[in-house]
Structures are given as structure tokens and as C-alpha cells.
Amino acid sequence: FEKDNFNLMNIAANRLMENSIFLENEEIFLISAILKDMANDYESIIAKNISILNSSKVIGKKMIAMIKANFNNEIDITKLWEEFQTFTENINEFQKDELESEVYSRNTEFTSITFKKMLKLLEENKEILKKKHNSLFNGILGVMIRIMKNHSCTLKETMVYLYFKLFSLLYNYVLEKNYNQNEKEISEEDYKEFLDPHVNFIIKHYLNNNIDFKKFNSELWLIGKKYRQLYLLYNRPKATITGVP
């Protein structure tokens, strides 16, 4: 992070993620997922406007300092999520261009409405995920990122966003597992094991008034476990949806 090598930061986060799965440590897994997302954010900033990198790193340093302070102690999941929420709100401001900053304003109610609509769309069309050539995941995640960037978000949306980022990586490897030029759909068995339960979980838990942090984190860890297991079994995706492996 200090040397602006965010690709290496992403690789380190992947290694930490694998270790957390071997150790069955859900708290360390969450840390690795956050670091991976941060690396993606800063790679995006470098690509779009490197002149704001140093100022944007100030908020990243706070996030990393918090992680370091708690890494060897008992990790407070709720506090970690809240700190990541603060980071997400602030880093999104750096992701806006000048026009977006002038036109869009903070409106978390609109963000919440949009997320509900997107999850409803997913619920009604989840069978489409069986088809190898579909843009459902890509479309939903793209809308979520755009709305969060332009109108900000609450902790709930930040949690759903990170869930979808990890879920999209799992989906990439499910597609890779089912890679066959002669088949248009993934197997029913893989759909039921890798996709359907996680779709149902996020729809149900977002619509609840309160999110159970421990249960949510356990589900994230399970997605990560499946994703990294498939990563070890198969090559890098031939066509990725979002993020990097």
C-alpha cells in the first residue's frame, strides 16, 4: 500500500484469504476481502486520475491502521464493517469525476430503493444464472457501484456490495468449472450448490431490518471458501465478470 503497488496488495489479500480458509477464520477472511476491494479501488484511481492518489490514500491508511491494530487481537466484526463503511463512503467521493460531483448529491434513501429493486430483479430472474452467456450479475453489480458512488450508501448497502463482489468471483469459477463449448448452461447440481443458496441468502437478509453480522460473515466466508477451492482446481476464468481472481 505504501509503495502504491496495489496489484501486489491484491495478491497478498488473496493469500491471506486462502490462509483464513485453511484456518477456518471468518474474521481474517473479512479483512482479506476488504483489503482486496481496497486494492481494486486504488488501481481504479491510478487508471483514472493518478493526481488524486496521495490524497485518497489518507483514508486508506486509516483503514489499514485499524486492521493492523486489531489483527493480533480479538477482531470486532461490527467495528470492522463500520470502518469499512466509512472508507467506502469516502473513497467513492474520489471516484467521481467533476461533472458527477456537481450533478449528483447524497441520497441514501434512493440507494436503498435501487438495491431493493436490483435484488428483486435477481430474485425473479435467478434461473438466468444457469445460462453461460448472461449479463445479470454484471448488470446488477454495475448499477450498485454507480449508485453507491453517486448517491452514497448505508452500511447495509456496503455489505451487500462486498457480498456481490465475492459472489461474482465465485460465479466466474463456476462458469470455468462448466466450461464446455457444447453446453449452453451450467449443471443443475452446480447451480444448486454454488449459486441458488447464496442468492436466496442475500435477498432474505437485505430485506430484514437488522443484519446479523456473524451470520453474514459466515456466509461470506463460505462463498470465499468455494471460490478459492474452485480457483485451485481450475485455471483463471476465460471471461471474467467483475474484479480480478
Coordinates of N, CA and C in Angstrom, one line a residue:
F1 N 0.8 -1.2 0.0 CA 0.0 0.0 0.0 C 0.9 1.3 0.0
E2 N 1.9 1.3 0.9 CA 2.7 2.5 1.0 C 3.5 2.7 -0.3
K3 N 3.8 1.7 -1.1 CA 4.6 1.8 -2.3 C 3.7 1.9 -3.5
D4 N 2.4 2.0 -3.3 CA 1.5 2.1 -4.4 C 1.4 0.9 -5.4
N5 N 1.9 -0.2 -4.8 CA 1.8 -1.5 -5.6 C 0.5 -2.2 -5.3
F6 N -0.6 -1.8 -5.9 CA -1.9 -2.3 -5.5 C -2.2 -3.7 -6.1
N7 N -1.5 -4.0 -7.2 CA -1.6 -5.3 -7.7 C -1.0 -6.4 -6.7
L8 N 0.2 -6.0 -6.2 CA 0.8 -6.9 -5.1 C -0.1 -6.9 -3.9
M9 N -0.7 -5.8 -3.6 CA -1.7 -5.8 -2.4 C -2.8 -6.7 -2.6
N10 N -3.3 -6.8 -3.9 CA -4.4 -7.7 -4.2 C -3.9 -9.2 -4.1
I11 N -2.7 -9.4 -4.6 CA -2.2 -10.8 -4.5 C -2.0 -11.2 -3.0
A12 N -1.5 -10.3 -2.2 CA -1.3 -10.5 -0.7 C -2.7 -10.8 -0.1
A13 N -3.7 -10.1 -0.5 CA -5.1 -10.3 0.1 C -5.6 -11.6 -0.3
N14 N -5.3 -12.1 -1.5 CA -5.7 -13.4 -2.0 C -5.0 -14.5 -1.1
R15 N -3.7 -14.3 -0.8 CA -3.0 -15.3 0.0 C -3.6 -15.3 1.4
L16 N -3.9 -14.1 2.0 CA -4.5 -14.0 3.3 C -5.9 -14.7 3.3
M17 N -6.6 -14.6 2.2 CA -7.9 -15.2 2.1 C -7.8 -16.7 2.1
E18 N -6.8 -17.2 1.4 CA -6.6 -18.7 1.4 C -6.2 -19.2 2.8
N19 N -5.4 -18.4 3.5 CA -4.9 -18.8 4.8 C -6.1 -18.8 5.8
S20 N -7.0 -17.9 5.6 CA -8.2 -17.8 6.5 C -9.1 -19.0 6.3
I21 N -9.1 -19.5 5.1 CA -10.0 -20.6 4.8 C -9.3 -21.9 5.3
F22 N -8.0 -22.0 5.2 CA -7.3 -23.2 5.8 C -7.5 -23.2 7.3
L23 N -7.5 -22.0 7.9 CA -7.6 -21.9 9.4 C -9.0 -21.8 9.8
E24 N -10.0 -21.7 8.9 CA -11.4 -21.5 9.2 C -11.6 -20.3 10.1
N25 N -11.0 -19.2 9.7 CA -11.1 -18.0 10.5 C -11.9 -17.0 9.7
E26 N -13.1 -16.8 10.1 CA -14.0 -15.9 9.3 C -13.7 -14.4 9.5
E27 N -13.1 -14.0 10.6 CA -12.7 -12.6 10.8 C -11.6 -12.2 9.9
I28 N -10.6 -13.1 9.8 CA -9.4 -12.8 8.9 C -9.9 -12.8 7.5
F29 N -10.8 -13.7 7.2 CA -11.4 -13.7 5.8 C -12.0 -12.3 5.4
L30 N -12.7 -11.7 6.4 CA -13.3 -10.4 6.1 C -12.3 -9.4 5.9
I31 N -11.2 -9.4 6.7 CA -10.1 -8.5 6.5 C -9.5 -8.6 5.1
S32 N -9.3 -9.9 4.6 CA -8.7 -10.1 3.3 C -9.6 -9.6 2.2
A33 N -10.9 -9.8 2.4 CA -11.9 -9.3 1.4 C -11.9 -7.8 1.3
I34 N -11.8 -7.1 2.5 CA -11.7 -5.7 2.5 C -10.4 -5.2 1.8
L35 N -9.3 -5.8 2.1 CA -8.0 -5.4 1.5 C -8.1 -5.6 0.0
K36 N -8.7 -6.7 -0.4 CA -8.8 -6.9 -1.9 C -9.6 -5.9 -2.5
D37 N -10.7 -5.5 -1.9 CA -11.5 -4.4 -2.5 C -10.8 -3.1 -2.5
M38 N -10.1 -2.8 -1.5 CA -9.3 -1.5 -1.4 C -8.3 -1.5 -2.5
A39 N -7.6 -2.6 -2.8 CA -6.6 -2.7 -3.8 C -7.3 -2.4 -5.2
N40 N -8.5 -2.9 -5.4 CA -9.2 -2.6 -6.7 C -9.5 -1.2 -6.8
D41 N -10.0 -0.6 -5.6 CA -10.3 0.9 -5.6 C -9.1 1.7 -6.1
Y42 N -8.0 1.5 -5.5 CA -6.8 2.3 -5.8 C -6.2 2.0 -7.2
E43 N -6.4 0.8 -7.6 CA -6.0 0.6 -9.0 C -6.8 1.4 -10.0
S44 N -8.1 1.5 -9.6 CA -9.0 2.3 -10.5 C -8.7 3.7 -10.4
I45 N -8.3 4.2 -9.3 CA -7.9 5.7 -9.1 C -6.7 6.0 -10.0
I46 N -5.7 5.1 -9.9 CA -4.5 5.2 -10.7 C -4.8 5.3 -12.2
A47 N -5.7 4.4 -12.6 CA -6.1 4.4 -14.0 C -6.8 5.6 -14.5
K48 N -7.6 6.2 -13.6 CA -8.5 7.3 -14.0 C -7.8 8.7 -13.7
N49 N -7.2 8.8 -12.5 CA -6.7 10.2 -12.1 C -5.6 10.0 -11.1
I50 N -4.4 9.7 -11.5 CA -3.3 9.5 -10.6 C -3.0 10.7 -9.7
S51 N -3.4 11.9 -10.1 CA -3.1 13.1 -9.4 C -3.7 13.2 -8.0
I52 N -4.8 12.4 -7.8 CA -5.5 12.4 -6.5 C -5.1 11.2 -5.6
L53 N -4.2 10.4 -6.1 CA -3.8 9.2 -5.4 C -3.4 9.5 -4.0
N54 N -2.4 10.4 -3.8 CA -1.9 10.7 -2.4 C -3.0 11.1 -1.5
S55 N -3.8 12.0 -1.9 CA -4.9 12.5 -1.0 C -5.9 11.4 -0.7
S56 N -6.2 10.5 -1.7 CA -7.1 9.4 -1.5 C -6.5 8.3 -0.6
K57 N -5.2 8.2 -0.5 CA -4.6 7.2 0.3 C -4.7 7.5 1.8
V58 N -5.0 8.8 2.1 CA -5.1 9.2 3.6 C -6.2 8.3 4.2
I59 N -7.4 8.2 3.5 CA -8.4 7.4 4.2 C -8.1 5.9 4.2
G60 N -7.3 5.4 3.2 CA -6.9 4.1 3.1 C -6.0 3.7 4.3
K61 N -5.1 4.7 4.6 CA -4.2 4.5 5.7 C -4.9 4.3 7.1
K62 N -6.0 5.0 7.2 CA -6.8 4.9 8.4 C -7.4 3.5 8.5
M63 N -7.9 3.0 7.4 CA -8.5 1.7 7.4 C -7.5 0.6 7.7
I64 N -6.3 0.7 7.1 CA -5.2 -0.3 7.3 C -4.7 -0.2 8.7
A65 N -4.6 1.0 9.3 CA -4.1 1.2 10.7 C -5.1 0.5 11.6
M66 N -6.4 0.6 11.3 CA -7.4 -0.1 12.2 C -7.2 -1.6 12.1
I67 N -7.0 -2.1 10.9 CA -6.8 -3.5 10.7 C -5.6 -4.0 11.4
K68 N -4.5 -3.3 11.3 CA -3.2 -3.7 12.0 C -3.4 -3.7 13.5
A69 N -4.1 -2.7 14.0 CA -4.3 -2.6 15.5 C -5.1 -3.8 16.0
N70 N -6.0 -4.4 15.2 CA -6.8 -5.4 15.7 C -6.5 -6.8 15.2
F71 N -5.5 -6.9 14.3 CA -5.2 -8.2 13.7 C -4.8 -9.3 14.6
N72 N -4.0 -8.9 15.6 CA -3.5 -9.9 16.6 C -4.3 -10.0 17.8
N73 N -5.4 -9.3 17.8 CA -6.3 -9.3 19.0 C -7.6 -9.9 18.5
E74 N -8.6 -10.0 19.4 CA -9.9 -10.5 19.0 C -10.6 -9.4 18.1
I75 N -10.9 -9.8 16.9 CA -11.4 -8.9 15.9 C -12.9 -8.6 16.1
D76 N -13.2 -7.3 16.2 CA -14.6 -6.9 16.4 C -15.2 -6.7 15.0
I77 N -16.0 -7.7 14.6 CA -16.6 -7.7 13.2 C -17.4 -6.5 12.9
T78 N -18.2 -6.1 13.9 CA -19.1 -4.9 13.7 C -18.3 -3.7 13.5
K79 N -17.2 -3.5 14.3 CA -16.4 -2.3 14.2 C -15.6 -2.3 12.8
L80 N -15.2 -3.5 12.4 CA -14.5 -3.6 11.1 C -15.4 -3.2 10.0
W81 N -16.7 -3.7 10.0 CA -17.6 -3.3 9.0 C -17.9 -1.8 9.0
E82 N -18.1 -1.2 10.2 CA -18.3 0.2 10.3 C -17.2 1.0 9.7
E83 N -16.0 0.6 10.0 CA -14.8 1.3 9.5 C -14.7 1.2 8.0
F84 N -15.1 0.0 7.5 CA -15.1 -0.2 6.0 C -16.2 0.7 5.4
Q85 N -17.3 0.8 6.0 CA -18.3 1.7 5.5 C -17.9 3.1 5.4
T86 N -17.1 3.6 6.4 CA -16.6 5.0 6.4 C -15.6 5.1 5.2
F87 N -14.7 4.1 5.0 CA -13.8 4.1 3.9 C -14.5 4.1 2.6
T88 N -15.6 3.3 2.4 CA -16.3 3.2 1.2 C -17.0 4.5 0.8
E89 N -17.6 5.2 1.8 CA -18.2 6.5 1.5 C -17.2 7.5 1.1
N90 N -16.1 7.5 1.7 CA -15.0 8.5 1.4 C -14.3 8.2 0.1
I91 N -14.0 6.9 -0.2 CA -13.3 6.6 -1.4 C -14.2 6.8 -2.6
N92 N -15.5 6.7 -2.4 CA -16.4 6.9 -3.6 C -16.4 8.3 -4.0
E93 N -16.1 9.2 -3.1 CA -16.0 10.7 -3.5 C -14.9 10.9 -4.4
F94 N -13.8 10.2 -4.2 CA -12.6 10.3 -5.1 C -12.9 9.6 -6.5
Q95 N -13.8 8.7 -6.5 CA -14.1 8.0 -7.8 C -15.0 8.9 -8.7
K96 N -15.6 9.9 -8.2 CA -16.4 10.8 -9.0 C -15.6 11.7 -9.9
D97 N -16.1 12.0 -11.1 CA -15.4 13.0 -11.9 C -16.1 14.3 -11.6
E98 N -15.6 15.4 -12.2 CA -16.1 16.8 -11.8 C -17.6 16.9 -12.1
L99 N -18.0 16.4 -13.2 CA -19.4 16.6 -13.6 C -20.3 15.8 -12.6
E100 N -19.9 14.6 -12.2 CA -20.7 13.8 -11.3 C -20.8 14.5 -9.9
S101 N -19.7 15.1 -9.5 CA -19.7 15.8 -8.2 C -20.7 17.0 -8.2
E102 N -20.9 17.6 -9.4 CA -21.8 18.7 -9.5 C -23.2 18.3 -9.6
V103 N -23.5 17.2 -10.3 CA -24.8 16.8 -10.6 C -25.5 16.0 -9.5
Y104 N -24.7 15.1 -9.0 CA -25.3 14.1 -8.0 C -25.1 14.6 -6.6
S105 N -26.1 14.2 -5.7 CA -26.0 14.5 -4.3 C -26.2 13.3 -3.5
R106 N -25.9 13.4 -2.2 CA -26.1 12.2 -1.3 C -27.6 12.0 -1.1
N107 N -28.0 10.7 -1.4 CA -29.4 10.3 -1.2 C -29.4 8.8 -0.9
T108 N -29.2 8.4 0.3 CA -29.1 7.0 0.7 C -30.5 6.3 0.6
E109 N -31.5 7.1 0.7 CA -32.9 6.5 0.5 C -33.0 6.0 -0.9
F110 N -32.6 6.8 -1.9 CA -32.6 6.3 -3.3 C -31.7 5.1 -3.5
T111 N -30.6 5.1 -2.8 CA -29.7 3.9 -2.9 C -30.3 2.7 -2.4
S112 N -31.0 2.8 -1.3 CA -31.7 1.7 -0.7 C -32.8 1.2 -1.6
I113 N -33.6 2.1 -2.2 CA -34.7 1.7 -3.1 C -34.1 1.0 -4.3
T114 N -33.0 1.5 -4.8 CA -32.3 0.9 -6.0 C -31.8 -0.5 -5.7
F115 N -31.2 -0.7 -4.6 CA -30.7 -2.0 -4.2 C -31.9 -3.0 -4.0
K116 N -33.0 -2.6 -3.5 CA -34.1 -3.5 -3.3 C -34.6 -3.9 -4.7
K117 N -34.7 -2.9 -5.6 CA -35.1 -3.2 -7.0 C -34.2 -4.2 -7.7
M118 N -32.9 -4.0 -7.5 CA -31.9 -4.9 -8.1 C -32.0 -6.3 -7.5
L119 N -32.2 -6.4 -6.2 CA -32.3 -7.8 -5.6 C -33.6 -8.4 -6.0
K120 N -34.7 -7.6 -6.2 CA -35.9 -8.2 -6.7 C -35.8 -8.7 -8.1
L121 N -35.0 -8.0 -8.9 CA -34.7 -8.4 -10.3 C -34.0 -9.7 -10.3
L122 N -33.0 -9.8 -9.4 CA -32.2 -11.0 -9.3 C -33.1 -12.2 -8.8
E123 N -34.0 -12.0 -7.9 CA -34.9 -13.0 -7.4 C -35.8 -13.5 -8.5
E124 N -36.3 -12.6 -9.3 CA -37.3 -13.0 -10.3 C -36.6 -13.7 -11.5
N125 N -35.3 -13.4 -11.7 CA -34.6 -13.9 -12.9 C -33.4 -14.8 -12.5
K126 N -33.3 -15.3 -11.3 CA -32.1 -16.0 -10.9 C -31.8 -17.3 -11.8
E127 N -32.8 -17.9 -12.4 CA -32.6 -19.0 -13.2 C -31.7 -18.7 -14.4
I128 N -31.7 -17.4 -14.8 CA -30.8 -17.0 -15.9 C -29.4 -17.2 -15.6
L129 N -29.0 -17.3 -14.3 CA -27.6 -17.5 -14.0 C -27.1 -18.9 -14.4
K130 N -28.1 -19.8 -14.8 CA -27.7 -21.1 -15.3 C -27.1 -20.9 -16.7
K131 N -27.5 -19.9 -17.4 CA -27.0 -19.7 -18.8 C -25.6 -19.1 -18.7
K132 N -24.7 -19.7 -19.5 CA -23.3 -19.3 -19.5 C -23.1 -17.9 -20.1
H133 N -24.0 -17.5 -21.0 CA -23.9 -16.2 -21.6 C -25.0 -15.3 -21.1
N134 N -24.8 -14.7 -20.0 CA -25.8 -13.7 -19.5 C -25.1 -12.6 -18.8
S135 N -25.8 -11.5 -18.6 CA -25.2 -10.3 -18.0 C -25.8 -9.8 -16.7
L136 N -26.6 -10.8 -16.1 CA -27.4 -10.4 -14.9 C -26.5 -9.9 -13.8
F137 N -25.4 -10.7 -13.4 CA -24.5 -10.3 -12.4 C -23.8 -9.0 -12.7
N138 N -23.3 -9.0 -13.9 CA -22.5 -7.8 -14.3 C -23.4 -6.6 -14.3
G139 N -24.6 -6.7 -14.7 CA -25.6 -5.6 -14.8 C -25.9 -5.1 -13.4
I140 N -26.3 -6.0 -12.5 CA -26.7 -5.6 -11.1 C -25.5 -5.0 -10.4
L141 N -24.4 -5.6 -10.4 CA -23.2 -5.1 -9.7 C -22.8 -3.7 -10.3
G142 N -22.9 -3.5 -11.6 CA -22.6 -2.3 -12.2 C -23.5 -1.2 -11.7
V143 N -24.8 -1.4 -11.6 CA -25.7 -0.5 -11.1 C -25.4 -0.1 -9.6
M144 N -25.2 -1.2 -8.8 CA -24.9 -0.9 -7.4 C -23.7 0.0 -7.2
I145 N -22.6 -0.3 -8.0 CA -21.4 0.5 -7.9 C -21.7 2.0 -8.3
R146 N -22.4 2.1 -9.4 CA -22.7 3.5 -9.8 C -23.5 4.3 -8.8
I147 N -24.6 3.7 -8.3 CA -25.5 4.3 -7.3 C -24.7 4.7 -6.0
M148 N -23.9 3.7 -5.6 CA -23.2 4.0 -4.3 C -22.2 5.1 -4.5
K149 N -21.6 5.2 -5.7 CA -20.6 6.2 -6.0 C -21.3 7.6 -6.0
N150 N -22.4 7.7 -6.7 CA -23.0 9.0 -6.9 C -23.9 9.4 -5.8
H151 N -24.5 8.5 -5.1 CA -25.5 8.9 -4.0 C -25.2 8.4 -2.6
S152 N -24.0 7.8 -2.5 CA -23.5 7.3 -1.2 C -24.4 6.1 -0.8
C153 N -24.2 5.6 0.4 CA -24.9 4.4 0.9 C -24.8 4.3 2.4
T154 N -25.6 3.3 2.9 CA -25.5 3.0 4.3 C -24.7 1.7 4.5
L155 N -24.4 1.3 5.7 CA -23.6 0.1 6.0 C -24.3 -1.1 5.3
K156 N -25.6 -1.1 5.3 CA -26.3 -2.3 4.7 C -25.9 -2.5 3.2
E157 N -25.9 -1.4 2.5 CA -25.6 -1.5 1.0 C -24.1 -1.8 0.8
T158 N -23.2 -1.3 1.7 CA -21.8 -1.6 1.6 C -21.6 -3.1 1.8
M159 N -22.3 -3.7 2.7 CA -22.2 -5.2 3.0 C -22.7 -6.0 1.8
V160 N -23.8 -5.5 1.2 CA -24.4 -6.2 0.1 C -23.4 -6.1 -1.1
Y161 N -22.8 -5.0 -1.3 CA -21.9 -4.7 -2.4 C -20.7 -5.7 -2.3
L162 N -20.1 -5.8 -1.1 CA -18.9 -6.7 -0.9 C -19.3 -8.1 -1.1
Y163 N -20.5 -8.5 -0.7 CA -21.0 -9.8 -0.9 C -21.1 -10.1 -2.4
F164 N -21.6 -9.2 -3.2 CA -21.8 -9.4 -4.6 C -20.4 -9.4 -5.3
K165 N -19.4 -8.7 -4.8 CA -18.1 -8.7 -5.4 C -17.5 -10.1 -5.3
L166 N -17.6 -10.7 -4.1 CA -17.1 -12.0 -3.8 C -17.9 -13.1 -4.6
F167 N -19.2 -12.9 -4.6 CA -20.1 -13.8 -5.2 C -19.8 -13.9 -6.7
S168 N -19.5 -12.7 -7.3 CA -19.2 -12.7 -8.7 C -17.9 -13.4 -9.1
L169 N -17.0 -13.4 -8.1 CA -15.7 -14.2 -8.4 C -16.0 -15.7 -8.3
L170 N -16.9 -16.1 -7.4 CA -17.3 -17.5 -7.3 C -18.0 -17.9 -8.6
Y171 N -18.9 -17.0 -9.1 CA -19.6 -17.3 -10.3 C -18.7 -17.5 -11.5
N172 N -17.6 -16.7 -11.6 CA -16.6 -16.8 -12.6 C -16.1 -18.2 -12.7
Y173 N -15.8 -18.8 -11.5 CA -15.2 -20.1 -11.5 C -16.2 -21.2 -11.6
V174 N -17.4 -21.0 -11.3 CA -18.5 -21.9 -11.6 C -18.6 -22.1 -13.1
L175 N -18.5 -20.9 -13.8 CA -18.5 -20.9 -15.3 C -17.3 -21.7 -15.8
E176 N -16.2 -21.5 -15.2 CA -15.0 -22.1 -15.6 C -15.1 -23.7 -15.4
K177 N -15.7 -24.0 -14.3 CA -15.9 -25.5 -14.0 C -16.8 -26.1 -15.0
N178 N -17.7 -25.4 -15.6 CA -18.6 -25.9 -16.5 C -18.3 -25.5 -18.0
Y179 N -17.0 -25.1 -18.2 CA -16.6 -24.7 -19.5 C -16.7 -25.8 -20.5
N180 N -17.6 -25.7 -21.4 CA -17.7 -26.7 -22.5 C -18.4 -26.0 -23.6
Q181 N -17.8 -26.0 -24.8 CA -18.3 -25.3 -25.9 C -19.7 -25.8 -26.3
N182 N -20.0 -27.1 -26.0 CA -21.2 -27.7 -26.5 C -22.4 -27.5 -25.5
E183 N -22.1 -27.0 -24.3 CA -23.2 -26.8 -23.3 C -23.5 -25.3 -23.2
K184 N -24.8 -25.0 -23.1 CA -25.1 -23.6 -23.0 C -25.4 -23.2 -21.6
E185 N -25.6 -24.2 -20.7 CA -25.9 -23.9 -19.3 C -25.0 -24.7 -18.4
I186 N -24.8 -24.1 -17.1 CA -24.1 -24.9 -16.1 C -24.9 -26.0 -15.6
S187 N -24.4 -26.9 -14.9 CA -25.1 -28.1 -14.5 C -26.1 -27.7 -13.4
E188 N -27.2 -28.4 -13.3 CA -28.2 -28.1 -12.2 C -27.6 -28.4 -10.8
E189 N -26.7 -29.4 -10.7 CA -26.0 -29.7 -9.5 C -25.2 -28.5 -9.0
D190 N -24.4 -27.9 -9.9 CA -23.6 -26.8 -9.6 C -24.4 -25.5 -9.3
Y191 N -25.5 -25.3 -10.0 CA -26.4 -24.2 -9.7 C -26.9 -24.3 -8.3
K192 N -27.3 -25.5 -7.9 CA -27.9 -25.6 -6.5 C -26.8 -25.6 -5.4
E193 N -25.6 -26.0 -5.7 CA -24.6 -26.0 -4.7 C -23.9 -24.6 -4.6
F194 N -23.6 -23.9 -5.7 CA -22.8 -22.7 -5.7 C -23.6 -21.4 -5.8
L195 N -24.7 -21.4 -6.4 CA -25.4 -20.2 -6.7 C -26.7 -20.0 -5.9
D196 N -27.7 -20.9 -6.1 CA -29.0 -20.6 -5.6 C -29.0 -20.3 -4.1
P197 N -28.4 -21.0 -3.2 CA -28.4 -20.7 -1.8 C -27.9 -19.3 -1.4
H198 N -26.9 -18.9 -2.1 CA -26.3 -17.6 -1.8 C -27.1 -16.4 -2.4
V199 N -27.8 -16.7 -3.5 CA -28.8 -15.7 -4.0 C -29.9 -15.5 -3.0
N200 N -30.4 -16.6 -2.5 CA -31.5 -16.6 -1.6 C -31.1 -15.9 -0.3
F201 N -29.9 -16.2 0.2 CA -29.4 -15.6 1.4 C -29.4 -14.1 1.4
I202 N -28.8 -13.5 0.3 CA -28.6 -12.1 0.3 C -30.0 -11.4 0.1
I203 N -30.9 -11.9 -0.6 CA -32.2 -11.3 -0.8 C -32.9 -11.3 0.5
K204 N -32.9 -12.4 1.2 CA -33.6 -12.5 2.5 C -33.0 -11.6 3.5
H205 N -31.7 -11.5 3.6 CA -31.1 -10.8 4.7 C -31.0 -9.3 4.4
Y206 N -31.0 -8.9 3.2 CA -31.1 -7.4 2.9 C -32.4 -6.9 3.3
L207 N -33.5 -7.6 3.0 CA -34.8 -7.1 3.3 C -35.2 -7.1 4.8
N208 N -34.4 -7.8 5.6 CA -34.6 -7.8 7.1 C -34.1 -6.4 7.6
N209 N -34.7 -6.0 8.6 CA -34.4 -4.7 9.2 C -33.0 -4.7 9.8
N210 N -32.6 -5.8 10.4 CA -31.3 -5.9 11.1 C -30.5 -7.0 10.4
I211 N -29.2 -6.8 10.2 CA -28.3 -7.8 9.7 C -27.6 -8.4 10.8
D212 N -27.6 -9.7 10.8 CA -26.8 -10.5 11.8 C -25.3 -10.5 11.3
F213 N -24.5 -9.7 11.9 CA -23.1 -9.6 11.4 C -22.4 -11.0 11.3
K214 N -22.6 -11.8 12.4 CA -21.9 -13.1 12.5 C -22.4 -14.0 11.4
K215 N -23.7 -14.1 11.2 CA -24.2 -14.9 10.2 C -23.8 -14.5 8.8
F216 N -23.8 -13.2 8.6 CA -23.5 -12.6 7.3 C -22.0 -12.9 7.0
N217 N -21.2 -12.8 8.0 CA -19.7 -13.0 7.8 C -19.5 -14.5 7.5
S218 N -20.3 -15.4 8.2 CA -20.1 -16.8 7.9 C -20.5 -17.2 6.5
E219 N -21.5 -16.5 5.9 CA -21.9 -16.7 4.6 C -20.8 -16.2 3.6
L220 N -20.3 -15.0 3.9 CA -19.2 -14.5 3.1 C -18.0 -15.5 3.0
W221 N -17.7 -16.0 4.2 CA -16.6 -17.0 4.3 C -16.9 -18.2 3.5
L222 N -18.1 -18.7 3.5 CA -18.5 -19.9 2.7 C -18.3 -19.6 1.2
I223 N -18.8 -18.4 0.8 CA -18.6 -18.1 -0.6 C -17.1 -18.0 -1.0
G224 N -16.3 -17.4 -0.1 CA -14.9 -17.4 -0.3 C -14.2 -18.7 -0.4
K225 N -14.7 -19.6 0.5 CA -14.1 -21.0 0.6 C -14.4 -21.7 -0.8
K226 N -15.6 -21.6 -1.3 CA -16.0 -22.2 -2.5 C -15.2 -21.6 -3.7
Y227 N -15.1 -20.3 -3.7 CA -14.4 -19.6 -4.7 C -12.9 -20.0 -4.8
R228 N -12.2 -20.0 -3.6 CA -10.8 -20.4 -3.6 C -10.6 -21.8 -3.9
Q229 N -11.5 -22.7 -3.5 CA -11.4 -24.1 -3.9 C -11.5 -24.3 -5.4
L230 N -12.4 -23.7 -6.0 CA -12.5 -23.8 -7.5 C -11.3 -23.1 -8.1
Y231 N -10.8 -22.1 -7.5 CA -9.6 -21.4 -8.1 C -8.4 -22.4 -8.1
L232 N -8.3 -23.2 -7.1 CA -7.2 -24.2 -7.0 C -7.4 -25.3 -8.0
L233 N -8.6 -25.6 -8.4 CA -9.0 -26.7 -9.3 C -9.0 -26.3 -10.8
Y234 N -9.2 -25.0 -11.0 CA -9.4 -24.6 -12.4 C -8.5 -23.4 -12.7
N235 N -8.3 -23.2 -14.0 CA -7.5 -22.1 -14.4 C -8.2 -20.7 -14.2
R236 N -7.5 -19.6 -14.5 CA -8.1 -18.3 -14.4 C -9.3 -18.3 -15.4
P237 N -10.4 -17.6 -15.0 CA -11.5 -17.5 -15.9 C -11.2 -17.1 -17.3
K238 N -11.8 -17.7 -18.3 CA -11.6 -17.3 -19.7 C -12.3 -16.0 -19.9
A239 N -13.4 -15.7 -19.2 CA -14.1 -14.4 -19.3 C -14.6 -14.0 -17.9
T240 N -14.0 -13.0 -17.3 CA -14.4 -12.6 -16.0 C -15.6 -11.7 -16.0
I241 N -16.3 -11.6 -14.9 CA -17.4 -10.7 -14.8 C -17.0 -9.4 -14.2
T242 N -16.4 -9.5 -13.0 CA -16.0 -8.3 -12.2 C -14.8 -8.6 -11.4
G243 N -13.9 -7.6 -11.3 CA -12.8 -7.8 -10.4 C -11.7 -8.7 -11.0
V244 N -10.7 -9.1 -10.1 CA -9.6 -9.9 -10.6 C -9.6 -11.2 -9.7
P245 N -9.1 -12.3 -10.2 CA -9.1 -13.5 -9.4 C -8.3 -13.4 -8.2

